[in-house]
Coordinates of C-alpha atoms in Angstrom, one line a residue:
X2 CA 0.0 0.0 0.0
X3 CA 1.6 3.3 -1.0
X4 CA 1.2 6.6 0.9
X5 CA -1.6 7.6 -1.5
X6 CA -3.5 5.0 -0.9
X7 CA -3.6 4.9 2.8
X8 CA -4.2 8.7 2.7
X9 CA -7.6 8.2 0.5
X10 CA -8.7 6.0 3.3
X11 CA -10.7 7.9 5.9
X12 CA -9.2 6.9 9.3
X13 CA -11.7 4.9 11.4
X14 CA -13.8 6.9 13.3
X15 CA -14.0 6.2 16.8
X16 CA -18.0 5.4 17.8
X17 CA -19.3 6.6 21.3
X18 CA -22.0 4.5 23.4
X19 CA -24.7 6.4 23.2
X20 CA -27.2 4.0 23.4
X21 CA -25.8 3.0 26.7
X22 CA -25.4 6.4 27.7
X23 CA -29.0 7.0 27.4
X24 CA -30.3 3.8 28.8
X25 CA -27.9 4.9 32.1
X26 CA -29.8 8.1 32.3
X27 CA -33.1 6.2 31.5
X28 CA -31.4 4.1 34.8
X29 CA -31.1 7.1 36.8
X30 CA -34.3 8.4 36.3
X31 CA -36.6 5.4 36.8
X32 CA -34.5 5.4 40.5
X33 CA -35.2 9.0 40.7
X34 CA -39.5 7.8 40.6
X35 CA -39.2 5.2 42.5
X36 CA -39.3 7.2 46.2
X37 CA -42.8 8.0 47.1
X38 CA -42.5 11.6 46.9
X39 CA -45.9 12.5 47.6
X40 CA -46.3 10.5 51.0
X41 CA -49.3 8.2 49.8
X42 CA -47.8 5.3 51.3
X43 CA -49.2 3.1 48.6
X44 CA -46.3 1.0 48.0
X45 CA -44.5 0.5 44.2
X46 CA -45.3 -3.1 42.3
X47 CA -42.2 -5.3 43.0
X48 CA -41.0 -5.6 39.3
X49 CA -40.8 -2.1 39.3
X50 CA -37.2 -2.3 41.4
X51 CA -36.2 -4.0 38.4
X52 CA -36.2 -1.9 35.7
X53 CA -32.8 -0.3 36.3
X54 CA -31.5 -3.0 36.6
X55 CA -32.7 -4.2 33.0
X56 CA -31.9 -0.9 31.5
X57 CA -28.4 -1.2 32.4
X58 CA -28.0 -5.1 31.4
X59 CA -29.8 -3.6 28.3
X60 CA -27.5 -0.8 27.6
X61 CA -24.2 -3.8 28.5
X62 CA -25.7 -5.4 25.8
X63 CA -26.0 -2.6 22.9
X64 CA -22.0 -1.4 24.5
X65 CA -20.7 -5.0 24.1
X66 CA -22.1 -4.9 20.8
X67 CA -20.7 -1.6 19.7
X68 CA -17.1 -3.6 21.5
X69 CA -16.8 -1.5 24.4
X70 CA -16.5 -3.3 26.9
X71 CA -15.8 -1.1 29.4
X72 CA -18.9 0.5 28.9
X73 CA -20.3 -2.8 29.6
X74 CA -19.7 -3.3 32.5
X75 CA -19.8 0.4 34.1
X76 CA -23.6 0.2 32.6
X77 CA -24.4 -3.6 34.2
X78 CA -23.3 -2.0 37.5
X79 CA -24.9 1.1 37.2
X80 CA -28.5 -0.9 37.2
X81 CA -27.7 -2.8 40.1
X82 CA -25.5 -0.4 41.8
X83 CA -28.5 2.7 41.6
X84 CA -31.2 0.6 43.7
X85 CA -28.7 -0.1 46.6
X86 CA -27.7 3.7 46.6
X87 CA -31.3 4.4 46.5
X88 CA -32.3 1.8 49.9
X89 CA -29.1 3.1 51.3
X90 CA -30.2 7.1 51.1
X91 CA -34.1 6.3 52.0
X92 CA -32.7 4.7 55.1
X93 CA -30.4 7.5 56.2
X94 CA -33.0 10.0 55.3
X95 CA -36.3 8.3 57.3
X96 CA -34.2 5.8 59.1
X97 CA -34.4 2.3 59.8

């Protein structure tokens, strides 16, 4: 391959996770609902805890496909990770 060649060939451009970068956010905002902010007491369905968790295995998925793995895993963590913040902050702010 000669200089002229390679130089006709448009570098690789790098691709960003956006996907995954949404379904986080998505992630952050479900946990964001989940508190009853208006003091009904009427408790939230159980597979309702789950959906962060799901959105960020979902967004693992669409990084791993996109190869960045990386992005993977800080997104399959970020589903689980946001419902133990969110038990851990109810319970320091109302207590046990």
């Amino acid at each position: 391959m000669t200089f002229a060649d390679h130089a006709d060939d448009p570098a690789p451009r790098a691709t960003r996770p956006i996907a995954t970068w949404v379904l986080m956010l998505l992630a952050a905002v479900v946990v964001l609902i989940l508190p009853d902010w208006a003091g009904t007491g009427s408790p939230r369905p159980t597979w309702v805890f789950a959906i962060p968790i799901l959105l960020g295995l979902a967004g693992a998925a669409l990084a791993l496909r996109g190869r960045h793995p990386w992005w993977a895993a800080a997104s399959a963590l970020w589903g689980v990770v946001l419902i133990q913040v969110l038990v851990v902050i109810i319970t320091l702010i109302s207590g046990p």
